[in-house]
Coordinates of C-alpha atoms in Angstrom, one line a residue:
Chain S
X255 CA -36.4 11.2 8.8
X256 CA -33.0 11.5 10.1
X257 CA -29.9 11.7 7.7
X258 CA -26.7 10.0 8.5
X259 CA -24.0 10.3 5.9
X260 CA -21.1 8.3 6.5
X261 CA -17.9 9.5 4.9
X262 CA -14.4 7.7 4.4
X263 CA -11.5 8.5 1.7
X264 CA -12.8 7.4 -1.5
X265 CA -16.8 7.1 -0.3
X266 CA -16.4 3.2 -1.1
X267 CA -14.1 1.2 1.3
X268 CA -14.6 1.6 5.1
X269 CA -17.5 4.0 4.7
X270 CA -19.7 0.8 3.3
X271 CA -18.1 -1.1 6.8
X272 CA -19.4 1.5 9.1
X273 CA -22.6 2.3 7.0
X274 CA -23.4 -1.7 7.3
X275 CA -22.5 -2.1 10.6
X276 CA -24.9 0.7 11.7
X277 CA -27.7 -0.3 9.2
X278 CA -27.5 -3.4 11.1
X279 CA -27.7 -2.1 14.5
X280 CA -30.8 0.1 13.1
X281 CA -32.4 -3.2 11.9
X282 CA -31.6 -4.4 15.2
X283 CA -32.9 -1.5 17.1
X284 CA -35.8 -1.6 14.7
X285 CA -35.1 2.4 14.1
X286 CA -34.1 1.2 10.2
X287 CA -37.6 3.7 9.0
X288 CA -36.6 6.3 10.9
X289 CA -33.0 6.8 9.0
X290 CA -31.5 6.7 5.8
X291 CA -27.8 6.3 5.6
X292 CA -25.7 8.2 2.9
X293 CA -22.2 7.7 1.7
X294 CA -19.5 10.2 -0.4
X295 CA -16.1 10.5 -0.1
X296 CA -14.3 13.0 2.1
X297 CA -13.6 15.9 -1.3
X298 CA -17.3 15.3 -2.1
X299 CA -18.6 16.1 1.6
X300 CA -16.9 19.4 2.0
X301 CA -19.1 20.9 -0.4
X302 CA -22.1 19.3 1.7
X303 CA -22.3 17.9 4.9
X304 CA -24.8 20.7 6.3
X305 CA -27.3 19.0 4.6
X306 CA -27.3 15.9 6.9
X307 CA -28.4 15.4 10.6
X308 CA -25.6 13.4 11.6
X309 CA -21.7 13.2 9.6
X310 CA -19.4 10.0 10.5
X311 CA -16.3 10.2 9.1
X312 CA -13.3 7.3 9.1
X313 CA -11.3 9.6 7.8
X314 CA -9.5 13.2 9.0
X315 CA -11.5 16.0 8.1
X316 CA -11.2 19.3 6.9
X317 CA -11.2 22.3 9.4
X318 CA -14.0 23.7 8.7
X319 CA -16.6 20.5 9.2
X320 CA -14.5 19.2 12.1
X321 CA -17.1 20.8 15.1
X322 CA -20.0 18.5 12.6
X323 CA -18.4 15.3 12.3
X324 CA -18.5 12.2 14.9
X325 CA -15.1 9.9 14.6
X326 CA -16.0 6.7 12.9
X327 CA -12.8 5.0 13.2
X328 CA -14.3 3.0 16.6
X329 CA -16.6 1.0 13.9
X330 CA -13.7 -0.3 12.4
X331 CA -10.9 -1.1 15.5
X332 CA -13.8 -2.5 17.1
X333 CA -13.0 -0.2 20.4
X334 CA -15.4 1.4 21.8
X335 CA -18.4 1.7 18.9
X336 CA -20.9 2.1 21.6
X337 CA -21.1 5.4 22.4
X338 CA -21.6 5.9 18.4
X339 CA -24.8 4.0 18.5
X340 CA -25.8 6.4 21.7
X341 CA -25.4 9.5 19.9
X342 CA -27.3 7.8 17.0
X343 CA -30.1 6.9 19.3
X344 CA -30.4 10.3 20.6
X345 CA -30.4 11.9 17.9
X346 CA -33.1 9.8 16.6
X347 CA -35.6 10.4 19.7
X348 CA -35.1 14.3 19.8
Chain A
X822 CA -7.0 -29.5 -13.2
X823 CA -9.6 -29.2 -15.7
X824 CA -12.6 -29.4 -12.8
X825 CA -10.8 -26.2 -12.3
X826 CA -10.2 -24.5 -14.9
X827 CA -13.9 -25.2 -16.0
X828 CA -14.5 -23.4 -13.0
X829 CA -12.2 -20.4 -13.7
X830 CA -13.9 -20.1 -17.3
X831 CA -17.4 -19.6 -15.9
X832 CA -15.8 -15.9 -15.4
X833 CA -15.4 -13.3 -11.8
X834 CA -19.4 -13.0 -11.6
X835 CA -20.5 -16.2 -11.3
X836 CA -16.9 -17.7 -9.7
X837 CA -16.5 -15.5 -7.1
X838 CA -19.6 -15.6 -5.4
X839 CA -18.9 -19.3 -4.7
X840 CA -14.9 -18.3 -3.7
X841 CA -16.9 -15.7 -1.0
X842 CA -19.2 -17.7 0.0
X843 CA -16.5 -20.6 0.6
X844 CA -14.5 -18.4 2.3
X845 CA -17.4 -16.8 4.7
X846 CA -18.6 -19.8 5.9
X847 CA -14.6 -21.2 6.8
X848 CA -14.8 -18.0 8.5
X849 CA -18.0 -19.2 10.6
X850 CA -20.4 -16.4 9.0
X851 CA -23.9 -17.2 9.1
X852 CA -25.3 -19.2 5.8
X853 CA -27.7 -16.3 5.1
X854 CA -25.0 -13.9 5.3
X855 CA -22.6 -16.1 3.4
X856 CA -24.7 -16.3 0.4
X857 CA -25.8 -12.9 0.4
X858 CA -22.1 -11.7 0.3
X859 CA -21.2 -14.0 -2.2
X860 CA -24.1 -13.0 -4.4
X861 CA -23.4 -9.0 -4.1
X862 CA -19.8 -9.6 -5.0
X863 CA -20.9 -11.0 -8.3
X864 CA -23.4 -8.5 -8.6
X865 CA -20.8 -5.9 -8.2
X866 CA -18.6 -7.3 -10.7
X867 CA -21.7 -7.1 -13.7
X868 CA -22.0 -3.5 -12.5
X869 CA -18.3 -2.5 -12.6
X870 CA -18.4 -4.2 -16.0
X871 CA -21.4 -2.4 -17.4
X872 CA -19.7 0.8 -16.5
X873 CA -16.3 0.3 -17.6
X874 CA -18.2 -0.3 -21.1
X875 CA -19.7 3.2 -20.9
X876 CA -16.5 4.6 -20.6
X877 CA -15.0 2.7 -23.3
X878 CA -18.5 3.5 -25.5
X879 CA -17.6 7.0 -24.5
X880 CA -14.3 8.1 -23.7
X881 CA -13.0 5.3 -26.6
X882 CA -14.2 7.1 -29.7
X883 CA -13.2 10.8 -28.5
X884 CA -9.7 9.6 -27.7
X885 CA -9.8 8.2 -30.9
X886 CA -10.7 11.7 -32.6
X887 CA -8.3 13.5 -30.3
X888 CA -5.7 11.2 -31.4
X889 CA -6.4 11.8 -35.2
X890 CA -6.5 15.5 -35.5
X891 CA -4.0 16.6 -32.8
X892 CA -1.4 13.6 -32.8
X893 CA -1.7 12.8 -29.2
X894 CA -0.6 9.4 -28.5
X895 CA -2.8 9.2 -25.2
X896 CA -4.5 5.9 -26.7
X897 CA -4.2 4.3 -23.5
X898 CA -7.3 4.9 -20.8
X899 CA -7.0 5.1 -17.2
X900 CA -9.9 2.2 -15.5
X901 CA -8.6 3.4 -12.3
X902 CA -8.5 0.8 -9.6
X903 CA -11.9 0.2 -8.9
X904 CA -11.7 -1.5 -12.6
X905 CA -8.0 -2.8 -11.5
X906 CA -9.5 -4.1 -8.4
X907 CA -12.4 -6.0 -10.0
X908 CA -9.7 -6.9 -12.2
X909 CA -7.5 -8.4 -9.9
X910 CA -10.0 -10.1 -7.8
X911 CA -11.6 -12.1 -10.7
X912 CA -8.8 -14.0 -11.6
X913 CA -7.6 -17.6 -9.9
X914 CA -4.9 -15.4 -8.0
X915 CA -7.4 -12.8 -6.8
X916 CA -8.8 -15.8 -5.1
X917 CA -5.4 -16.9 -3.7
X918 CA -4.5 -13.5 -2.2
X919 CA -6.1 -13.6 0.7
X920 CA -5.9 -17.3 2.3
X921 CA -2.3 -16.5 1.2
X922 CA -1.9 -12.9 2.7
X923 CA -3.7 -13.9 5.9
X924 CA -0.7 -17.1 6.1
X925 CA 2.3 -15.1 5.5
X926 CA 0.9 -12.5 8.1
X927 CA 0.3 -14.5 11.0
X928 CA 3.6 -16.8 10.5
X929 CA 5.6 -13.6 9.9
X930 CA 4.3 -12.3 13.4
X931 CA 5.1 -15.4 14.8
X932 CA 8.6 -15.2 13.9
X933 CA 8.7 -11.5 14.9
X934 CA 9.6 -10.4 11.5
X935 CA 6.8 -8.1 11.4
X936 CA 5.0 -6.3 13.9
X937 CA 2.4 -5.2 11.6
X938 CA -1.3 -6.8 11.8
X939 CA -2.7 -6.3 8.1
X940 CA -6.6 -6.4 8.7
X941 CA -7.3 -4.7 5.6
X942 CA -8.1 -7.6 4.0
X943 CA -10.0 -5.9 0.8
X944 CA -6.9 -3.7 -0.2
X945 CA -5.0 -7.4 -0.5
X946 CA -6.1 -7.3 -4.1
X947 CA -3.0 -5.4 -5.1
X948 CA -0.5 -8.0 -4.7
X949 CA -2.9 -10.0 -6.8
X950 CA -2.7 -7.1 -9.3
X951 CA 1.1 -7.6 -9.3
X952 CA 0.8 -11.5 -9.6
X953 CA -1.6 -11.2 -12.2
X954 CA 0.3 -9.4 -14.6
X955 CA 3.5 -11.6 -14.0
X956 CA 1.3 -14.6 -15.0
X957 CA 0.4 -12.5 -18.1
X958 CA 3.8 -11.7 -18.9
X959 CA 5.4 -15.0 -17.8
X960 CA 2.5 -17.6 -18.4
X961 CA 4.6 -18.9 -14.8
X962 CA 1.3 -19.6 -12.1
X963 CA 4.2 -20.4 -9.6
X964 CA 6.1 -17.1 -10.4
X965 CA 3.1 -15.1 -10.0
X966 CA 2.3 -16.6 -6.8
X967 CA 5.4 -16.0 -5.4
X968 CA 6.0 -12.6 -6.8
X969 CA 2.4 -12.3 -4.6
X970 CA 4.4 -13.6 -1.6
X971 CA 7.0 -11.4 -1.8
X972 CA 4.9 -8.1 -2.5
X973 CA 2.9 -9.1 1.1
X974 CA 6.4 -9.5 2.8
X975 CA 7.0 -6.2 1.3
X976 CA 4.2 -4.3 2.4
X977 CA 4.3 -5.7 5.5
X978 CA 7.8 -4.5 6.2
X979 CA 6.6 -1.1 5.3
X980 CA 3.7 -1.2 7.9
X981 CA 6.6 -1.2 10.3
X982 CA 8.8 1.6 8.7
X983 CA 6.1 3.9 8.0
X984 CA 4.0 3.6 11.4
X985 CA 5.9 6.3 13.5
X986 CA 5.4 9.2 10.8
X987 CA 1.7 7.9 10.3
X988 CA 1.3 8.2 14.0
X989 CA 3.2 11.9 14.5
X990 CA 1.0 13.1 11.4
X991 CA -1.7 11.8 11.2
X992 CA -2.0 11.1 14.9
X993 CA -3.5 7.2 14.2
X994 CA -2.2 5.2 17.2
X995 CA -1.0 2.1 16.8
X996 CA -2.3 2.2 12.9
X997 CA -0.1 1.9 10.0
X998 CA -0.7 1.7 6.7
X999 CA 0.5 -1.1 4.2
X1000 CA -1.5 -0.4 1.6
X1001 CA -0.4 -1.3 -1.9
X1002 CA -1.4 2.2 -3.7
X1003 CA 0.1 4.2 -0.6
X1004 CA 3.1 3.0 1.1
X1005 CA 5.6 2.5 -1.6
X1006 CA 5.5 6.3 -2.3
X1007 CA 7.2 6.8 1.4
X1008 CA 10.5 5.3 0.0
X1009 CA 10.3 7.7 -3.0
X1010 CA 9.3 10.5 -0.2
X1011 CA 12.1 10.3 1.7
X1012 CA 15.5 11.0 -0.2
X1013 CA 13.5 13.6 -2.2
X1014 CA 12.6 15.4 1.3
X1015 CA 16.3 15.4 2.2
X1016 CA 17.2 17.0 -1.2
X1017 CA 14.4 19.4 -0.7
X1018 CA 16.1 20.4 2.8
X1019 CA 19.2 21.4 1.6
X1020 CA 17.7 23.4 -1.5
X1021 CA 18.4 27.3 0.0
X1022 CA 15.5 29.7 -0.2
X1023 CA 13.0 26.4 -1.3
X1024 CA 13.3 24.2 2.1
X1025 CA 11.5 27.6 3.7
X1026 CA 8.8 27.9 1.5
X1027 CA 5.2 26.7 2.5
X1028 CA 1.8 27.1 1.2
X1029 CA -1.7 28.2 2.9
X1030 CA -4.1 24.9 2.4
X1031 CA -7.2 26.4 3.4
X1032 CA -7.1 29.1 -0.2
X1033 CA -6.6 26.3 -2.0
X1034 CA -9.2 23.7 -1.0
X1035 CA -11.6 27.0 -0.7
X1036 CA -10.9 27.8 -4.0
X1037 CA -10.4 24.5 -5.8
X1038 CA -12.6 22.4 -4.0
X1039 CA -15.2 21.7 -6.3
X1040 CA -13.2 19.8 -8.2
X1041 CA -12.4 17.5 -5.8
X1042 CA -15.8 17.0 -6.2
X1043 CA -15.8 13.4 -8.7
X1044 CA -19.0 14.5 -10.3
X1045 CA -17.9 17.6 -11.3
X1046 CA -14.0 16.4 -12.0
X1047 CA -15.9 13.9 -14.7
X1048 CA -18.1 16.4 -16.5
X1049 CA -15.2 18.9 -16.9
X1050 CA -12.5 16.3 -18.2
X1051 CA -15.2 15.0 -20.8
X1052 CA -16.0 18.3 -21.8
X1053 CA -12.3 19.1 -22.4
X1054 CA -11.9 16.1 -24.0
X1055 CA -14.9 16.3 -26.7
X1056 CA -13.8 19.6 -27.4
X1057 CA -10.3 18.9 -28.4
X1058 CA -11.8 15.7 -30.2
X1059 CA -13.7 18.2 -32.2
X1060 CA -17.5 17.2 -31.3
X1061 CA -20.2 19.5 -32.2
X1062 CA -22.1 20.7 -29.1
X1063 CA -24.5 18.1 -28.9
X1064 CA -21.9 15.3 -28.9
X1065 CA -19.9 17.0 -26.1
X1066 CA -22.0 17.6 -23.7
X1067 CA -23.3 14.0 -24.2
X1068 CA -19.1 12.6 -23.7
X1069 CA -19.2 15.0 -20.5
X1070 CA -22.2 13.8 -18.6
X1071 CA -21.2 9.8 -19.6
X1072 CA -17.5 10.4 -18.2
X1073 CA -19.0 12.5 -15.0
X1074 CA -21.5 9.2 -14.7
X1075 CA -18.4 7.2 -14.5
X1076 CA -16.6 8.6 -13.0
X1077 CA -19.3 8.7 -10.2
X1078 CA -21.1 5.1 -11.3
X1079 CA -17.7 3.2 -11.0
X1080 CA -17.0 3.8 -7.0
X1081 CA -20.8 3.0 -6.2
X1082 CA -20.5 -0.2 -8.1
X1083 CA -17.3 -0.9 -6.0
X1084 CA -19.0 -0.2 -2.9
X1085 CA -21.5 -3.1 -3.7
X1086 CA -17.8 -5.3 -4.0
X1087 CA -17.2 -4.2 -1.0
X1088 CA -20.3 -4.7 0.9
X1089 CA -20.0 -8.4 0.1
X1090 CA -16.5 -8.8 0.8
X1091 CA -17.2 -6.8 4.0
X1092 CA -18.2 -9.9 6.3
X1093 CA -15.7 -11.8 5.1
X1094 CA -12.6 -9.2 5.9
X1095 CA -13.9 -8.3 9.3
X1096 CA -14.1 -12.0 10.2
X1097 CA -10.9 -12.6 8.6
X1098 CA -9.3 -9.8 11.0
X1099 CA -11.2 -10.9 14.2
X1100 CA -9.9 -14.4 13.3
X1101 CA -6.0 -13.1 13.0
X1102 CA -6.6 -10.5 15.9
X1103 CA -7.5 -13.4 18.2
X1104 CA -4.7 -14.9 17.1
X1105 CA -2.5 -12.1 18.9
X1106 CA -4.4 -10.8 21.1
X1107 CA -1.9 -9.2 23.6
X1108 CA 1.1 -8.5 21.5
X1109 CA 2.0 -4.6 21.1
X1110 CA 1.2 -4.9 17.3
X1111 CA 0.5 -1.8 14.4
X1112 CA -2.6 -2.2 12.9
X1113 CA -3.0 -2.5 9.4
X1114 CA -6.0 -0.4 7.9
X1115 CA -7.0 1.2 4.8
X1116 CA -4.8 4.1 4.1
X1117 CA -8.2 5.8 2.8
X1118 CA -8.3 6.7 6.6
X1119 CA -6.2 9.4 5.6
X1120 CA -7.0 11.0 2.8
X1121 CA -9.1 13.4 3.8
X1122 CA -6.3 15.2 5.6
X1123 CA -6.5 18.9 4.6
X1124 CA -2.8 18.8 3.4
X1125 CA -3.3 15.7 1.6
X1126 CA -6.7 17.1 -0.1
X1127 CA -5.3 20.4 -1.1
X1128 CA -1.7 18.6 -2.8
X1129 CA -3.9 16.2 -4.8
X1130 CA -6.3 18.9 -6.1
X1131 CA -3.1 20.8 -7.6
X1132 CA -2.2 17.4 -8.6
X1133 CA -5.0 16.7 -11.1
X1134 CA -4.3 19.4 -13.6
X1135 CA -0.5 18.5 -13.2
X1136 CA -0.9 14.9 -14.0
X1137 CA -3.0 15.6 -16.9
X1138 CA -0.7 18.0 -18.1
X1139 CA 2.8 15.6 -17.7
X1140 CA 0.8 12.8 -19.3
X1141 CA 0.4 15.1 -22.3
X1142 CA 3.7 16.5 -22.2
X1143 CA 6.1 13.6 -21.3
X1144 CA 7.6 12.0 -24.7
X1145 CA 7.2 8.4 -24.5
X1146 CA 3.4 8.3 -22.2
X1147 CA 0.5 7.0 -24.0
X1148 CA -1.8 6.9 -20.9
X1149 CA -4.6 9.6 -20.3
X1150 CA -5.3 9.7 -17.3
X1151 CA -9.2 9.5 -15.8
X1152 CA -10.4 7.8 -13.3
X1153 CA -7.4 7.4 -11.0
X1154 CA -7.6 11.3 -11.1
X1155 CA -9.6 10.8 -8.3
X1156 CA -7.1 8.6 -6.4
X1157 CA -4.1 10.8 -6.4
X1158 CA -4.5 11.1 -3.1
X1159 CA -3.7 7.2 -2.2
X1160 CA -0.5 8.1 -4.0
X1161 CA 0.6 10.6 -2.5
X1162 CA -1.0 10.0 1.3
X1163 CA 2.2 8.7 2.8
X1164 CA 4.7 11.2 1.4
X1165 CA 2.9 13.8 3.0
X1166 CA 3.8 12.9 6.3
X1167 CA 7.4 12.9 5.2
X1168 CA 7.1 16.0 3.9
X1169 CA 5.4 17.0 7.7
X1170 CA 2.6 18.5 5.1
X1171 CA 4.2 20.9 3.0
X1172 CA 1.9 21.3 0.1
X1173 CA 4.4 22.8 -2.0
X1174 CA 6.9 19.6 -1.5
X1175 CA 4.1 17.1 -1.7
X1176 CA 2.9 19.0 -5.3
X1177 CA 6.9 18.6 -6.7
X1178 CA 7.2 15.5 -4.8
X1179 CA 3.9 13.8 -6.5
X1180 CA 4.6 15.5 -9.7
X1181 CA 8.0 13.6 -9.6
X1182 CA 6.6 10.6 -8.6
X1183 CA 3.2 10.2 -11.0
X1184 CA 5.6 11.5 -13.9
X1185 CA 7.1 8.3 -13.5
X1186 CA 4.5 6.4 -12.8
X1187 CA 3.2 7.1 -16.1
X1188 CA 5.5 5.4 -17.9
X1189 CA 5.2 2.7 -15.6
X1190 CA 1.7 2.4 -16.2
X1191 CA 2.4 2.6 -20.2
X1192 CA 4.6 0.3 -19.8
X1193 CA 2.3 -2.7 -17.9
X1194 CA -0.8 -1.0 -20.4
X1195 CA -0.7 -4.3 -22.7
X1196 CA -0.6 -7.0 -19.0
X1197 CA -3.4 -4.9 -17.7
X1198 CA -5.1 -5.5 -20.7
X1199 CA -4.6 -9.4 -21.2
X1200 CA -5.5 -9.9 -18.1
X1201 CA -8.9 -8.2 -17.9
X1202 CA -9.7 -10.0 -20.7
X1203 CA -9.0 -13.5 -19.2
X1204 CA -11.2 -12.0 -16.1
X1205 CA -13.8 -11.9 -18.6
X1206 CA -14.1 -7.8 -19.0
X1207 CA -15.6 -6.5 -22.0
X1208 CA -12.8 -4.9 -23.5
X1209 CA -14.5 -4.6 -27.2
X1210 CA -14.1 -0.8 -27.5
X1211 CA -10.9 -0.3 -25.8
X1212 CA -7.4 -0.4 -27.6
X1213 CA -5.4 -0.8 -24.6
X1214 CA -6.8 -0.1 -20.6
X1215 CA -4.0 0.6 -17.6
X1216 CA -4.5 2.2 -14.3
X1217 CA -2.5 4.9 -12.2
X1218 CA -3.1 2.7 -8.8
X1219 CA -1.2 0.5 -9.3
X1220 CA 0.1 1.1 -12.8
X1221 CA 1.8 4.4 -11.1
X1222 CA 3.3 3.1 -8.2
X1223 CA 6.9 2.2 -8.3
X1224 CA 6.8 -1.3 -6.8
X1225 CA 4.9 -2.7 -10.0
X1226 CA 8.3 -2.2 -12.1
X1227 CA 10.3 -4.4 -10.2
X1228 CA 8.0 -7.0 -9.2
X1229 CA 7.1 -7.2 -13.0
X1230 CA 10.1 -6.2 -14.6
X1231 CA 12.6 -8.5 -12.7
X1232 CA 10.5 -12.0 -13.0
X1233 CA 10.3 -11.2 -17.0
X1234 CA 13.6 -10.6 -17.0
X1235 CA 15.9 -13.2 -14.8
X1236 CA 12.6 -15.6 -13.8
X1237 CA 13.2 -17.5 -11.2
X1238 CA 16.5 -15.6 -10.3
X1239 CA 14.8 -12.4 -9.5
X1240 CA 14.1 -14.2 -6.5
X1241 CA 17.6 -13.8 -5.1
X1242 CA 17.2 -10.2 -5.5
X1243 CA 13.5 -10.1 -4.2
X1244 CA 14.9 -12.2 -1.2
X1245 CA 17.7 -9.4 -0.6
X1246 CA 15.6 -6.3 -0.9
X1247 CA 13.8 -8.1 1.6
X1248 CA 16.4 -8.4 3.9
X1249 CA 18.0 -5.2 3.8
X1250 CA 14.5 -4.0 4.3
X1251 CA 13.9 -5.7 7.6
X1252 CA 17.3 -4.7 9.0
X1253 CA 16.9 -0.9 8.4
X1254 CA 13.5 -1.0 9.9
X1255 CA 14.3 -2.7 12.3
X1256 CA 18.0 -0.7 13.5
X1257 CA 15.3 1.9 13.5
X1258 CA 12.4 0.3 15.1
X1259 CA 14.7 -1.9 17.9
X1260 CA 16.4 1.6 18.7
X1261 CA 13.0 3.3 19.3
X1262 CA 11.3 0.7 21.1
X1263 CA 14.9 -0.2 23.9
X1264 CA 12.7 -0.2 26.5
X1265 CA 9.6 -2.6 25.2
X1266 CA 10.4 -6.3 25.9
X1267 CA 8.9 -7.2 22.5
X1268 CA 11.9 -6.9 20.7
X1269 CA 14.3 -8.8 23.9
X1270 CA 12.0 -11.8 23.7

């Protein structure tokens, strides 16, 4: 099972955009049993994010988790999501 | 009229998923999708209301206690603005915001008055917060609405001023942020920057923001932020052990509970605002325009992190200390940094600044938020909340932010003549931003046209 938490400012607003918009690709892709999709706010993650196979965040991140976390902001301008759902997929199938 | 009202009285949960659903399929969502939206929303709103009457059940009775044996008038509780949100949306003008906030958008761009492209369709439930307690105060539907125009204009306008600091800062291209929680606090940022500059010995000092978020950063942490406020809490209400350690887990449930049940809000309302700002991008779809997004973007900037962590005991501290503040604050603990997000950049991230700055600027809110305590309460009644075990409910965002005085103040005051000064703000508004934005952009044809 591969973990995907999906982080944004307050862990409600455009985290639940970009966690819908990849559960729907999943269904899409028919991967949806192979992932479960997590969502916290940016102060809760800091204290957590190792504990997940992949971290999206819409939001800046802290130093210290930047080398672990993918750029989520294409979900939501629309440019450019893509690549996301590559990294997704191969993560998936290694 | 009465069709309705009957309509309105059927309350947010089973109203709104019938206003989504409207609005989704106008939008050209699928049916399935449509319906399922609508019936989250409403699902959302039973949740946010089950939880807001924990905390009352909780938090009401130990206020009560702390009140009796100590003498502190903090009688008011904080919802926050998930509960202000909910609040805003399930009344006839929560409805209204966004047709009416989508309108004034695309005909302000048309005129060129704005170059900002507001897609963040969910955070439009602010102006409706604003509208909703004019109508409370006022009894005026067409006051309120307009009062809602005028706080779109508004925001809008600061999407332009603020999208060249956002940019430097926070290095968001072309994204701005006219959000109603965040931008106001820019205007408050900048004269309080320019004293800070010319303050000797001060204007040098900075902090180190890695100690702090290393060292504080588990109480950024909601879940633990809610246990330890309710065990302060039932401690200075004087509850035995049992009893406090009960109030802590039940305020550290809501304050974790509350966002989650907002996130099912927003998972309904999520088709809609993304069709909504396809439809208005296609409506521009060359222009050099700022895009307007969710200022939560930038909250998890380390500087902004760090500030509103030193923030939290600070704002619980002025709200016990100030003479005149009857709000504890709670849940919007966890939102201080929406308040203070766009001052940072002002203050190019200097922690120290942004802590005095915020200080400065929730002190005052505070009494703002006191102030609009009774309107906030009215009008989550008449959004059918269950307010049984509350005395009085308000909420830092957008209680605390500084545009919620005038736009309430002024209308109760001079009606419809509050207008004329609305109207003027406005315009003065538009020209300084513009001065700045027209000598910053000489070269791009936008601005010749």
């Amino acid at each position: 099972m591969i973990k995907i938490l999906v982080i944004c400012g307050t862990g409600v607003a455009t985290s639940t955009m970009v966690k819908e918009k990849i559960r729907e690709w999943l269904e899409k892709e028919k991967l949806i049993h192979q992932v479960s999709l997590f969502q916290s706010s940016v102060a809760e993650a800091v204290n957590q994010y190792d504990m997940y196979d992949i971290v999206i965040s819409t939001t800046i991140v802290p130093d210290e988790m930047k080398d672990y976390v993918i750029d989520g902001t294409p979900f939501i301008s629309g440019l450019g999501g893509e690549e996301m759902y590559q990294i997704i997929r191969e993560k998936v199938f290694s | 009229m009465s069709v309705l009202q009957w309509f309105v009285d059927l309350g947010a949960s089973v109203m709104l998923p019938f206003v989504i659903f409207i609005f989704a399929l106008v939008l050209r969502t699928k049916v399935s999708k449509a319906v399922r939206s609508g019936l989250i929303v409403g699902i959302g709103f039973i949740g946010i209301n089950l939880v807001i009457g924990l905390l009352g059940d909780s938090l009401g009775p130990a206020i009560e206690a702390m009140v009796d044996k100590y003498g502190l008038e903090l009688t008011i509780i904080d919802v926050g603005w998930p509960a202000a949100a909910a609040i805003s949306y399930g009344t006839v003008l929560g409805s209204l915001t966004i047709p009416i906030g989508i309108a004034i958008n695309l005909l302000l761009l048309s005129i060129g008055f704005t170059r900002t492209l507001n897609i963040d369709i969910w955070n439009f439930w602010h102006t409706s917060f604003t509208a909703s307690l004019v109508l409370a105060l006022t009894n005026h539907f067409a006051m309120a609405v307009g009062v809602m125009i005028v706080h779109h204009i508004v925001l809008l306008l600061l999407g332009d001023w603020i999208q060249r600091d956002i940019q430097s800062f926070y290095g968001f291209k072309q994204i701005t942020f006219p959000h109603g929680a965040s931008a106001p606090s820019y205007i408050v940022a900048k004269p309080l920057n320019y004293v800070f500059d010319r303050i000797p010995k001060f204007n040098k000092l900075q902090a180190n923001q890695a100690s702090i978020q290393k060292h504080l950063g588990v109480f950024g942490d909601t879940t633990v932020m809610g246990v330890v406020i309710g065990l302060f809490i039932g401690v200075l209400a004087g509850y035995d052990l049992k009893n406090t350690l009960t109030l802590a887990m039940q305020t550290g449930a809501v304050l974790v509970l509350l966002p989650r049940m907002v996130a099912l809000l927003m998972e309904g309302l999520a088709p809609v605002s993304e069709a909504a700002g396809n439809y208005m991008k296609q409506r521009f779809p060359k222009r050099n325009l700022y895009i307007g997004m969710d200022s939560a973007l930038a909250v998890g900037h380390p500087a902004v992190l760090s500030a509103s962590l030193l923030l939290v005991p600070i704002t619980l501290l002025l709200a016990v200390i100030l003479p005149g503040n009857k709000v504890l604050p709670f849940t919007d603990l966890a939102t201080i940094p929406f308040l203070i997000a766009l001052m940072v950049p002002v203050f190019k991230g200097n922690i120290i600044r942004t802590v005095i700055g915020g200080a400065f600027y929730i002190g005052i809110g505070l009494y703002i938020a006191t102030w609009v305590a009774p309107l906030v309460t009215a009008t989550a009644i008449s959004a059918d909340f269950n307010m049984e075990n509350y005395a009085t409910i308000s909420s830092l965002v957008d209680g605390a932010v500084w545009t919620t005085f005038p736009f309430i103040w002024l209308p109760g005051r001079m009606q419809w003549f509050s207008f004329i000064v609305f109207g003027a703000f406005i315009m003065v508004l538009f020209i300084y931003v513009n001065r700045r934005s027209r000598h910053k952009h000489k070269n791009n044809s936008y601005w010749r046209k």
